[in-house]
Coordinates of C-alpha atoms in Angstrom, one line a residue:
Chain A
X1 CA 16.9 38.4 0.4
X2 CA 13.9 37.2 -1.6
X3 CA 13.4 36.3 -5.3
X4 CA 14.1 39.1 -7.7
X5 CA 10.6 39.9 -9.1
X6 CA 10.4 40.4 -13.1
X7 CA 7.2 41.3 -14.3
X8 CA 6.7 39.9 -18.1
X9 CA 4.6 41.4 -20.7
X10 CA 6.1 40.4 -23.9
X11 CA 6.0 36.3 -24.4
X12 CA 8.7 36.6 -26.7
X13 CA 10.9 37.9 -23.9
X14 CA 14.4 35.8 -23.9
X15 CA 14.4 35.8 -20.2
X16 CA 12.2 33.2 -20.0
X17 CA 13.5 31.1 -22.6
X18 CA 14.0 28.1 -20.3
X19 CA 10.1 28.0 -19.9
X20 CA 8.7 28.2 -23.6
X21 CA 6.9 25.5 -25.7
X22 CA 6.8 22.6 -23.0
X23 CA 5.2 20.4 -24.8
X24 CA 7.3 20.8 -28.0
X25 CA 8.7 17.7 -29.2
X26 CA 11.8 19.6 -31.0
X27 CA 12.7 21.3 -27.7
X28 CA 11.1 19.7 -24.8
X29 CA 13.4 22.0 -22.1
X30 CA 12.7 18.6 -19.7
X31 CA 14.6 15.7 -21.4
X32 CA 18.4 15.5 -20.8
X33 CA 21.1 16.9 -23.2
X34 CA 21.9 13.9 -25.6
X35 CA 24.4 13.8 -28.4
X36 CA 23.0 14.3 -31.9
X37 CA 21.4 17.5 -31.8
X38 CA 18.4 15.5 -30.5
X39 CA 15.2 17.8 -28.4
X40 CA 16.6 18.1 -24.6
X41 CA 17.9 21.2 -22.3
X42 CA 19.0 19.6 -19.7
X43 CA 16.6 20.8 -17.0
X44 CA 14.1 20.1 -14.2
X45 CA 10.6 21.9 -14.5
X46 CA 8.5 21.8 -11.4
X47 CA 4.4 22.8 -11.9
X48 CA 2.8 24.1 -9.2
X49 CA 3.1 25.4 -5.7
X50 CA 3.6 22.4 -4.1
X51 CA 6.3 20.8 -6.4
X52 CA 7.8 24.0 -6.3
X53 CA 7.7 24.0 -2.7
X54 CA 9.5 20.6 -2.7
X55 CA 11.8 22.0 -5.4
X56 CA 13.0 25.0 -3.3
X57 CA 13.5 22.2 -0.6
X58 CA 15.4 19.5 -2.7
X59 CA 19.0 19.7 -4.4
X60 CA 17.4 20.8 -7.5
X61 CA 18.5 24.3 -7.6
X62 CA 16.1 26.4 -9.2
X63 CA 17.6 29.3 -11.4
X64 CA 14.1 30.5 -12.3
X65 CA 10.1 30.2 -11.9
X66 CA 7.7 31.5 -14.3
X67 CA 4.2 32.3 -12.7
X68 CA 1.0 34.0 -12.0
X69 CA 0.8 36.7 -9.0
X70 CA -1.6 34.7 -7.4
X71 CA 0.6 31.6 -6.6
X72 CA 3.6 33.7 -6.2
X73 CA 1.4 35.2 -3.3
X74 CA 1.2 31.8 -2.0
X75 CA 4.5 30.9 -2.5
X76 CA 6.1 33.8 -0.8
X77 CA 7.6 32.0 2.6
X78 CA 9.1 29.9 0.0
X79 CA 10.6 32.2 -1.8
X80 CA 12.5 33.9 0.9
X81 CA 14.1 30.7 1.4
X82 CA 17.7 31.7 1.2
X83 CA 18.7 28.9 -1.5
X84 CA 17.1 30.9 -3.8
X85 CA 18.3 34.6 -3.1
X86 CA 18.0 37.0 -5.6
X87 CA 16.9 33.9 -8.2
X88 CA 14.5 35.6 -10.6
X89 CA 10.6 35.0 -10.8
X90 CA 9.0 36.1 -13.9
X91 CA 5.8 37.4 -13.4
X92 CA 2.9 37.3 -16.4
X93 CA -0.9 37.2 -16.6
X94 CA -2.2 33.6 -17.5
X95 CA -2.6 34.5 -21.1
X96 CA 1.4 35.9 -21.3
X97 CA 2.0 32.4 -19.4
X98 CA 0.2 30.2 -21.8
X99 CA 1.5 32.0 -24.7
X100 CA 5.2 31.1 -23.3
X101 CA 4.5 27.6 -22.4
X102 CA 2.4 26.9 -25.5
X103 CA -0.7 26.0 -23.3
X104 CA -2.9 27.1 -20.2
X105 CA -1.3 25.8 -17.0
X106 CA -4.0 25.4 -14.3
X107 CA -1.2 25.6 -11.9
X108 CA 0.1 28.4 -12.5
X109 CA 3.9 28.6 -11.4
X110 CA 6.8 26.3 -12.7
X111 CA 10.5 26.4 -11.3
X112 CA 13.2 25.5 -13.2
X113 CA 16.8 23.8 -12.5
X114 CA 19.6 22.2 -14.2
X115 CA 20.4 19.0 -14.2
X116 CA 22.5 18.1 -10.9
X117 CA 25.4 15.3 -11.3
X118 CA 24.2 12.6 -10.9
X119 CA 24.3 10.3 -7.8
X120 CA 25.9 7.3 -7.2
X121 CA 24.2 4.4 -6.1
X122 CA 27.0 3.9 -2.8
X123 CA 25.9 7.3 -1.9
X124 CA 22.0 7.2 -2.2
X125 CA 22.0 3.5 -0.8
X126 CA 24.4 4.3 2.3
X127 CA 22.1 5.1 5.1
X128 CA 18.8 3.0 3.3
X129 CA 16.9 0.5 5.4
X130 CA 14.4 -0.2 2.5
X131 CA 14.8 0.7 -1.3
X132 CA 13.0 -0.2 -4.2
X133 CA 14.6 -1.2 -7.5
X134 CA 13.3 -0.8 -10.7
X135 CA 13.5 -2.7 -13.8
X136 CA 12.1 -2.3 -17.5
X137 CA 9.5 0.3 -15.7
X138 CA 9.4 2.7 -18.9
X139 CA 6.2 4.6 -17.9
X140 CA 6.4 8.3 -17.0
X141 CA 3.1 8.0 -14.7
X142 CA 4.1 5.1 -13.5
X143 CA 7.6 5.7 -12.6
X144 CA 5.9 9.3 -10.5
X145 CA 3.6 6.7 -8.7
X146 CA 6.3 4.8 -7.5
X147 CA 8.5 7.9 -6.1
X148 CA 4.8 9.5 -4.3
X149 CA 4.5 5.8 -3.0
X150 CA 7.9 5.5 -1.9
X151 CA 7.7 8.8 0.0
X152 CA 4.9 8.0 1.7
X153 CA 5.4 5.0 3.1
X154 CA 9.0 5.8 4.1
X155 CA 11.6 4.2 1.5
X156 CA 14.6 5.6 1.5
X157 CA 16.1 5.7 -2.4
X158 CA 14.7 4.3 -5.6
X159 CA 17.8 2.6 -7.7
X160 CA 17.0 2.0 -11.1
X161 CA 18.2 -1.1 -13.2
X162 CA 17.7 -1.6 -17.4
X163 CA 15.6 0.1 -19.3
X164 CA 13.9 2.7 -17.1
X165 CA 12.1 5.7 -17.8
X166 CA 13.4 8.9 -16.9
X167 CA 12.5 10.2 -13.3
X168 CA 13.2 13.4 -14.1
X169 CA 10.6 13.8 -17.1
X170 CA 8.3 16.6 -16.4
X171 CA 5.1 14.3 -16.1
X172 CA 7.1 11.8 -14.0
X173 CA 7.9 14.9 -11.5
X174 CA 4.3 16.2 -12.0
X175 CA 2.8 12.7 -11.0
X176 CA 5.1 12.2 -8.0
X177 CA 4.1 14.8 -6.5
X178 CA 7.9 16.7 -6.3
X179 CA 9.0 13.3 -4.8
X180 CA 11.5 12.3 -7.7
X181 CA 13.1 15.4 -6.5
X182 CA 13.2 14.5 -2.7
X183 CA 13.7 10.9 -3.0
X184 CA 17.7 10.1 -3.9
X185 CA 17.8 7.7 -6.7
X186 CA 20.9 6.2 -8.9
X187 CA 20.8 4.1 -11.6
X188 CA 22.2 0.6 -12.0
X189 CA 24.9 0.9 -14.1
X190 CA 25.8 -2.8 -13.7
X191 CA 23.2 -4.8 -14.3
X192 CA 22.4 -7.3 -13.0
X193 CA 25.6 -7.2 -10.9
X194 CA 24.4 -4.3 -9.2
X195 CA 22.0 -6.6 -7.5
X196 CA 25.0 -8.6 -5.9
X197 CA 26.9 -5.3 -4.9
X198 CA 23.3 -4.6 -2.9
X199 CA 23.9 -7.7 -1.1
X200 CA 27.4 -7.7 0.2
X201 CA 26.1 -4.3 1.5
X202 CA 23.6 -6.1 3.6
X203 CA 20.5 -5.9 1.4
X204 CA 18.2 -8.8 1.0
X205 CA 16.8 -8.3 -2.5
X206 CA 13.0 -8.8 -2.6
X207 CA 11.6 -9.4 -6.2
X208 CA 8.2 -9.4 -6.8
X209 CA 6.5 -11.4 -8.9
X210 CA 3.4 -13.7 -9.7
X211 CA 4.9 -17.0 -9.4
X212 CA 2.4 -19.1 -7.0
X213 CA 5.9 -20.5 -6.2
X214 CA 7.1 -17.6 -4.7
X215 CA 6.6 -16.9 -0.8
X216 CA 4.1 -14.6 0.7
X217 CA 5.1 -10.9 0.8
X218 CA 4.7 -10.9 4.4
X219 CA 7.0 -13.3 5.2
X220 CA 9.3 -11.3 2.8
X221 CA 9.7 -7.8 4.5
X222 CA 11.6 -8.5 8.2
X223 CA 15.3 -7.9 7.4
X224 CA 17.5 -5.2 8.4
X225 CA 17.8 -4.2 4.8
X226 CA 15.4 -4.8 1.8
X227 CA 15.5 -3.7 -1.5
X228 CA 12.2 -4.4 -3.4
X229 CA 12.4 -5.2 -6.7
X230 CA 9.7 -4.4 -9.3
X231 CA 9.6 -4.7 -12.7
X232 CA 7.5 -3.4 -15.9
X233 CA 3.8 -4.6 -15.8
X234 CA 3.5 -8.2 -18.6
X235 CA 7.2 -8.9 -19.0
X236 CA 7.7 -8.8 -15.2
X237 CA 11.0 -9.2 -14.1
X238 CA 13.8 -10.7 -16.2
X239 CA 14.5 -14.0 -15.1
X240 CA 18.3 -12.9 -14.8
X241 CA 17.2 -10.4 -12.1
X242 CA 15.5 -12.7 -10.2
X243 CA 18.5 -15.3 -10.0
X244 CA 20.6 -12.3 -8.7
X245 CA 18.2 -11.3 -6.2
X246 CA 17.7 -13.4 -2.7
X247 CA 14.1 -14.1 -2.7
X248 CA 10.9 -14.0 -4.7
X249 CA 7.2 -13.2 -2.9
X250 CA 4.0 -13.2 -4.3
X251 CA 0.9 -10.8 -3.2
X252 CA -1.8 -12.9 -2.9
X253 CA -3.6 -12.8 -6.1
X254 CA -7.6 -13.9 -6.7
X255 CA -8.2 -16.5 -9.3
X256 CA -8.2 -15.0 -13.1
X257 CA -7.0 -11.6 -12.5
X258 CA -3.6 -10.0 -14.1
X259 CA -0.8 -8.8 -12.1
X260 CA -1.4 -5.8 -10.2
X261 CA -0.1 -2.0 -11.8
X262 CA 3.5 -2.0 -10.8
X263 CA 3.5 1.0 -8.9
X264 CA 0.5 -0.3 -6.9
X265 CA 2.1 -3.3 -6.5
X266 CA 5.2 -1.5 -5.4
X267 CA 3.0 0.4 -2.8
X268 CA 1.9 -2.5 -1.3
X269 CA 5.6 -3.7 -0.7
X270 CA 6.5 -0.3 1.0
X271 CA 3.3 -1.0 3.3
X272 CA 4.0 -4.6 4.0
X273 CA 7.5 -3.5 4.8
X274 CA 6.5 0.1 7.1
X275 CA 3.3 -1.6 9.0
X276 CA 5.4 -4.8 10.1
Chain B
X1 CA -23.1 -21.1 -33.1
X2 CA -20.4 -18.6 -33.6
X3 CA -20.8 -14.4 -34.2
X4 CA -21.9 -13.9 -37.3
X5 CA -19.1 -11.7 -39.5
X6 CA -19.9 -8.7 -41.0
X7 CA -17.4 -6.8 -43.5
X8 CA -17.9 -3.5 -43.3
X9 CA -16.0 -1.1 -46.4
X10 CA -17.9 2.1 -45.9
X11 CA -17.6 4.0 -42.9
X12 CA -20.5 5.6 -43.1
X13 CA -22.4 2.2 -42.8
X14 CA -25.1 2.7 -40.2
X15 CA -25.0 -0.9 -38.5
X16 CA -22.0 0.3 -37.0
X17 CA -23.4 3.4 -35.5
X18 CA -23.1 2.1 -31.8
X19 CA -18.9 2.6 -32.8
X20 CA -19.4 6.1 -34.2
X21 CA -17.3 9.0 -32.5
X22 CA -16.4 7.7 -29.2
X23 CA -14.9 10.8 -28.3
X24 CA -17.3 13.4 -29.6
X25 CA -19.0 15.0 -26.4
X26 CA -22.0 15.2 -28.8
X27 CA -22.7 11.9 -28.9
X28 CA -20.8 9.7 -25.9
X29 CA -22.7 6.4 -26.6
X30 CA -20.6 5.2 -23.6
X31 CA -22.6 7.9 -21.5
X32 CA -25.9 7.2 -19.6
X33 CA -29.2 8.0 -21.5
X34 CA -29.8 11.7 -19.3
X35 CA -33.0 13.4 -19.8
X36 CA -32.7 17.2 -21.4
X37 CA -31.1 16.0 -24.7
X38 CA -27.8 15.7 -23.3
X39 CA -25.7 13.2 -24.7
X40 CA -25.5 9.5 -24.1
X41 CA -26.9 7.0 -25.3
X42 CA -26.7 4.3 -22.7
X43 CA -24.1 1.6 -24.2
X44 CA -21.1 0.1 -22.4
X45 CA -18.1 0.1 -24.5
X46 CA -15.1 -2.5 -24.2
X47 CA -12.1 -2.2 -25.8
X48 CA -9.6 -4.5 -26.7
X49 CA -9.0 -8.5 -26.2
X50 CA -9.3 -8.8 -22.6
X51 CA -12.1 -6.1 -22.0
X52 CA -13.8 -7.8 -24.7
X53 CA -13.6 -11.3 -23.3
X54 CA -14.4 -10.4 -20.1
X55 CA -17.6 -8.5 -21.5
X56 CA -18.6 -11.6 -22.6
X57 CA -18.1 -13.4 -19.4
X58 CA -20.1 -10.6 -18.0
X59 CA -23.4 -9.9 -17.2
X60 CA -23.4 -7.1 -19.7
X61 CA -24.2 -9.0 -23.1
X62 CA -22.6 -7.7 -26.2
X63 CA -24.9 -7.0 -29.1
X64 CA -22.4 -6.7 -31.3
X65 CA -18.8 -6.4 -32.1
X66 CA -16.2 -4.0 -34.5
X67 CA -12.7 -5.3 -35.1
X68 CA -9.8 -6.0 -37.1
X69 CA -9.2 -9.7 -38.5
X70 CA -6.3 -9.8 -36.1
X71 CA -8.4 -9.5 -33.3
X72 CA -11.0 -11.5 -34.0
X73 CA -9.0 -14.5 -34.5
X74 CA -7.5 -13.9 -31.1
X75 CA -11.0 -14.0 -30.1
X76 CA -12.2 -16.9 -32.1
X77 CA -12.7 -19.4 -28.9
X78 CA -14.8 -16.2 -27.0
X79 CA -16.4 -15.6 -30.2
X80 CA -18.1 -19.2 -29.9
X81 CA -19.6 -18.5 -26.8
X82 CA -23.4 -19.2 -26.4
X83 CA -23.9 -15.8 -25.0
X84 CA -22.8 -14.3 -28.0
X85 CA -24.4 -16.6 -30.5
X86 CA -26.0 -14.4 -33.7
X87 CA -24.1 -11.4 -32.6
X88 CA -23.0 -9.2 -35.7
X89 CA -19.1 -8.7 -35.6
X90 CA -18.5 -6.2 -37.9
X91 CA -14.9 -6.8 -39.6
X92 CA -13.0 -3.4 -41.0
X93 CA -9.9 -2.8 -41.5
X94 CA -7.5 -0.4 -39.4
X95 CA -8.2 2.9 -41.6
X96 CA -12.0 2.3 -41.8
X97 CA -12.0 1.1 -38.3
X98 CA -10.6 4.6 -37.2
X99 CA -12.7 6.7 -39.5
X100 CA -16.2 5.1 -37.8
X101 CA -14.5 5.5 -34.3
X102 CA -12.8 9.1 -35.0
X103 CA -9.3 7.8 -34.0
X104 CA -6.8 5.5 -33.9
X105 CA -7.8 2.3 -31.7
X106 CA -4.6 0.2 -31.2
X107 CA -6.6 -2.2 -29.2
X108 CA -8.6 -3.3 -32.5
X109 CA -11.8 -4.8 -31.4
X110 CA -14.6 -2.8 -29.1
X111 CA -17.4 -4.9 -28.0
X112 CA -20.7 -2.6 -27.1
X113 CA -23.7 -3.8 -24.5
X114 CA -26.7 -1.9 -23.2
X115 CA -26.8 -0.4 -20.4
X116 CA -28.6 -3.7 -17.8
X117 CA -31.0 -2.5 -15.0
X118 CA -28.5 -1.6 -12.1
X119 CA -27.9 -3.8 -9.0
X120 CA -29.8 -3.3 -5.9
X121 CA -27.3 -2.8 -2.7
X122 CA -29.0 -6.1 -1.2
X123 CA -28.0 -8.2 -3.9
X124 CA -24.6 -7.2 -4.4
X125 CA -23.5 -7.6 -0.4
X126 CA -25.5 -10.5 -0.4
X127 CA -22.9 -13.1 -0.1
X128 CA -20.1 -10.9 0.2
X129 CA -17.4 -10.8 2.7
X130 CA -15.0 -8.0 2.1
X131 CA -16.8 -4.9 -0.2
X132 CA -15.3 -1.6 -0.8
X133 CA -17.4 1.7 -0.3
X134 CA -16.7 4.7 -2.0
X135 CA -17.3 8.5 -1.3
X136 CA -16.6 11.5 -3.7
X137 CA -14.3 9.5 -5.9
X138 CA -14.9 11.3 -9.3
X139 CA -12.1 10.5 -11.3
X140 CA -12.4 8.1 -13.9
X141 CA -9.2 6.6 -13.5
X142 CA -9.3 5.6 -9.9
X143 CA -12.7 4.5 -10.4
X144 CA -11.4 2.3 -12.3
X145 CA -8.2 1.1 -11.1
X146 CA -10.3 0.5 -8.0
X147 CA -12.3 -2.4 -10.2
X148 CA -9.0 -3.7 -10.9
X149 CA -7.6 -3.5 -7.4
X150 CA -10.8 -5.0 -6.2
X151 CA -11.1 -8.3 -8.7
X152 CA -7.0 -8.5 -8.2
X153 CA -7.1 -8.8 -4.2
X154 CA -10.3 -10.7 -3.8
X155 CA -13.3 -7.6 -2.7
X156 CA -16.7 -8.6 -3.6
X157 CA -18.3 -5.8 -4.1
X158 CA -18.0 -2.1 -4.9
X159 CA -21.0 0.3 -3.1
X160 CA -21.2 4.0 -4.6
X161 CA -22.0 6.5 -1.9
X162 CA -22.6 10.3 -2.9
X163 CA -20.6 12.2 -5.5
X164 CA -18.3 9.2 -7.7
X165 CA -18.3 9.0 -11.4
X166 CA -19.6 6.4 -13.6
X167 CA -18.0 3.3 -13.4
X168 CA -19.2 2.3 -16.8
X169 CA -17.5 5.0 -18.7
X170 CA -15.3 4.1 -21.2
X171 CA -11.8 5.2 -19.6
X172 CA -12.6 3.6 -16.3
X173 CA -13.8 0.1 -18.0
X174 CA -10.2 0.1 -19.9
X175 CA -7.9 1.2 -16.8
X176 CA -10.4 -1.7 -15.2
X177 CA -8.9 -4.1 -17.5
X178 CA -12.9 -5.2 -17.8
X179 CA -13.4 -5.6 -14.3
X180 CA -15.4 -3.0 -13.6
X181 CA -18.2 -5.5 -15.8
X182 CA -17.2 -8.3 -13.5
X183 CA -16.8 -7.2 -10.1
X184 CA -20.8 -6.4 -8.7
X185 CA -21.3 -2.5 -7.6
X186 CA -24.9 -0.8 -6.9
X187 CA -25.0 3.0 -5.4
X188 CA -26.3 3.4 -2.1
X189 CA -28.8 5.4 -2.9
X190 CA -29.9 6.6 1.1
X191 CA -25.8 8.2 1.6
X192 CA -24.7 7.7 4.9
X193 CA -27.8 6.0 6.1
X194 CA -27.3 2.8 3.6
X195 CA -24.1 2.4 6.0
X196 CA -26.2 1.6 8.9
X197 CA -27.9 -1.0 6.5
X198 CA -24.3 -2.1 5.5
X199 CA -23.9 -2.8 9.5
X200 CA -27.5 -4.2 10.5
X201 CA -26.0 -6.5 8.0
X202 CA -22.8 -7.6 9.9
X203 CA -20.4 -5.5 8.0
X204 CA -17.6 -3.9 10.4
X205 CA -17.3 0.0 7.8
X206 CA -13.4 0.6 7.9
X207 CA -12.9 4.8 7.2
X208 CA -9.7 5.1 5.5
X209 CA -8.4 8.3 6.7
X210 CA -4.8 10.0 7.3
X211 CA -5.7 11.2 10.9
X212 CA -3.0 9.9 13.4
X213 CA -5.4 9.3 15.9
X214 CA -7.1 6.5 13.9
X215 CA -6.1 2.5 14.7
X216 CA -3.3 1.1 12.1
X217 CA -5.0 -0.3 9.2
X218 CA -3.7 -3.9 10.2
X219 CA -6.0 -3.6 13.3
X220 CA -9.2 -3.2 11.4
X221 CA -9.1 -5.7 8.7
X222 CA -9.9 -9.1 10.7
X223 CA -13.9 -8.7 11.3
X224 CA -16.2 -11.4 9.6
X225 CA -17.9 -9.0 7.0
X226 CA -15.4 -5.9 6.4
X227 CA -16.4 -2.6 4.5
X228 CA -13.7 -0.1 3.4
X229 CA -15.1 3.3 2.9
X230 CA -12.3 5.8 0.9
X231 CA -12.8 9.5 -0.1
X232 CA -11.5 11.6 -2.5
X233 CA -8.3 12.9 -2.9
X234 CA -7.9 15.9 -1.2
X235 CA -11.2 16.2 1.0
X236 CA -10.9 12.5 1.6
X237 CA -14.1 11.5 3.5
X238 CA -16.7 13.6 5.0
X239 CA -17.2 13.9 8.5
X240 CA -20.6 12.2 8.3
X241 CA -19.6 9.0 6.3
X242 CA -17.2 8.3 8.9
X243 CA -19.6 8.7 12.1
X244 CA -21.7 6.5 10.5
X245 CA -18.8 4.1 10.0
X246 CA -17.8 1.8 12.9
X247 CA -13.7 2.2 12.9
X248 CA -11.4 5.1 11.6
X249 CA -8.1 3.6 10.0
X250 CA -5.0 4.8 8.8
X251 CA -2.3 3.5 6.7
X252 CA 1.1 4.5 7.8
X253 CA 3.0 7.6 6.2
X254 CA 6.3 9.4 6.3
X255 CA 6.4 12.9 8.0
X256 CA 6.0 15.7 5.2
X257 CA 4.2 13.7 2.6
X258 CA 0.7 13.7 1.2
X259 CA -2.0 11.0 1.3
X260 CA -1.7 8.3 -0.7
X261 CA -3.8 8.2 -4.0
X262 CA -6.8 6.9 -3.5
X263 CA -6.6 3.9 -5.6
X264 CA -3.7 2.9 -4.2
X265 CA -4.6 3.0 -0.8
X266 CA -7.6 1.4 -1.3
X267 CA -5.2 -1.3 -2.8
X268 CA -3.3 -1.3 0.7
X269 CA -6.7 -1.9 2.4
X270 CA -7.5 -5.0 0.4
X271 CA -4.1 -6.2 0.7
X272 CA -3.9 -6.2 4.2
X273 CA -7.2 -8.2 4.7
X274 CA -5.7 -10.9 2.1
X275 CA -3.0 -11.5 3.8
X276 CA -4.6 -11.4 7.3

């Protein structure tokens, strides 16, 4: 059985509720339910066919999608996918759409879930050969890089340590291509003691950093297990991560140039690690 | 002899009309000058303390300055640079700052230059030994996190093939972090055929490409004189730029994920050759 099919005319229809004023900082429907009658429903919004796509293949259940014939048209394999039987699509023109969402979405769909449990880091860290852990990395874009990086070049989970931004932020979704969805992450609850619970399960804990002291990245990536660690572009990492982490390397850096954007920096870790 | 400070009170003062409206699409003065009226009026905008110091280290000379006290004490060793000796800087405060600008700058201080004669090819791969080679890359962003990639892993040179954006727009200078005024670029104005040039002189032209049948990246970054061409997002390369290329290369990705951005994978690419 498909999607159930609800064609919309009025935007004021309640139905689609879930989807309306996006970018509205007194409801933004992305951010997480928090205590104090603070903006957040709780839920996962997915733009466009492909993050839908990886959506409808992820443990984000979707309970609804908002969109345009034509990408439902492209959708449809997708949609007969039997985790979302009888899960309603509303239907509208572009203006209806834009009139809902509160602006014009080029892309023309959006899925929508609730917030899963979360997971625990044991569980998303259990099978892992190579994760990367973040720390003070409290930019949406950059936080989406690292999870489209991270699927790419084949790490396994993404653990986050203090002072994170939220994976689950619709721009941090939008920008990792649906990979915040597919990629298991957990946060750090412990930190930095985390790090040493990583350890006795057999990671070697990888922090990058400038420091011309540190080693090469390259000689930096050969263990069984390796957990990358990155932290926020200036600050770096704390020094207290570092001391709780095994080893520090160094991408070699010309003369009079910053630090490299984190996620790109990240990336190259990953690559190091996969082309080894 | 240092800059020479200016106060400026009225925003309508028009000594500082080089500042005025840098987002208005009327009047861009960080666009080319384009024949037809259009708008653009040729200057090179930097913004903030580092883009501002390395304008000054750059072969684009600032002709004069608008800033904050704050910022211009931070700048007050650049400020006594000879290449900058006479140079009005025009001293505002925050609120008549962002009136003459038409927002909010939070970096405090743009420097503006004219628009220099471009680079020829010749002289930019002149003494170079690793350049990077772009095709269709029209986003401002990547252009320049490119620059930054480039000064940051130790690439010579940047060649524009057909189709990329202006690497002296505003928005890619700042996501440069002022590189894109340091690191050397000139179009190749004869697209591919300027890549048989690149090879008469004794550069080896790496395609970047996601094909499977390519060699692994780490396999093509050891020649004497090393070009990496990159494409778009999405189309990637065109057929033609890469048979005019010597060696097809691909980074290695996970099953079921997309290319890498193009950026970052250019990133990769530099990388690799620095740590050969």
């Amino acid at each position: 059985m498909p999607v159930d099919v609800i064609d919309i005319a009025d935007p004021d229809d309640p139905r689609v509720d879930d989807f309306r004023d996006l970018n509205s900082v007194d409801r933004r429907p992305d951010l997480p339910v928090l205590p104090g009658g603070r903006p957040g429903r709780g839920l996962v919004v997915a733009e466009g066919v492909l993050v839908v796509q990886r959506m409808i293949a992820s443990r984000f259940a979707p309970h609804a999608f908002l969109g345009v014939e034509k990408r439902r048209a492209e959708l449809a394999d997708d949609l007969t996918d039997a985790s979302v039987d009888g899960v309603p699509f509303y239907r509208a023109s572009a203006e209806v759409m834009a009139d809902i969402v509160g602006f014009h979405l080029n892309r023309g769909v959006l899925g929508v879930a609730r917030r899963p449990e979360r997971l625990s880091l044991d569980a998303v860290v259990a099978d892992a050969r190579t994760i990367a852990v973040l720390e003070g990395v409290n930019d949406h874009e950059n936080i989406g890089s690292i999870f489209r990086n991270a699927a790419g070049l084949g790490v396994d989970a993404v653990v986050f340590g203090r002072g994170c931004a939220d994976p689950l932020y619709r721009r941090a979704v939008r920008v990792s291509m649906g990979h915040a969805l597919l990629v298991p992450f957990a946060p750090a609850d412990d930190w930095p003691g985390d790090l040493h619970a990583l350890r006795d399960n057999g990671f070697t804990v990888v922090s990058l950093t400038p420091d011309p002291d540190a080693v090469a990245l390259a000689d930096a990536v050969d263990a069984d297990r390796v957990a990358f660690m990155v932290g926020a572009e200036g600050p770096g990492l704390s020094e207290t991560a570092m001391r709780a982490g095994d080893v520090r390397a160094r991408i070699p850096m010309a003369r009079g140039t910053d630090s490299l954007n984190v996620a790109t920096a990240a990336a190259i870790a990953f690559y190091a690690r996969a082309a080894r």
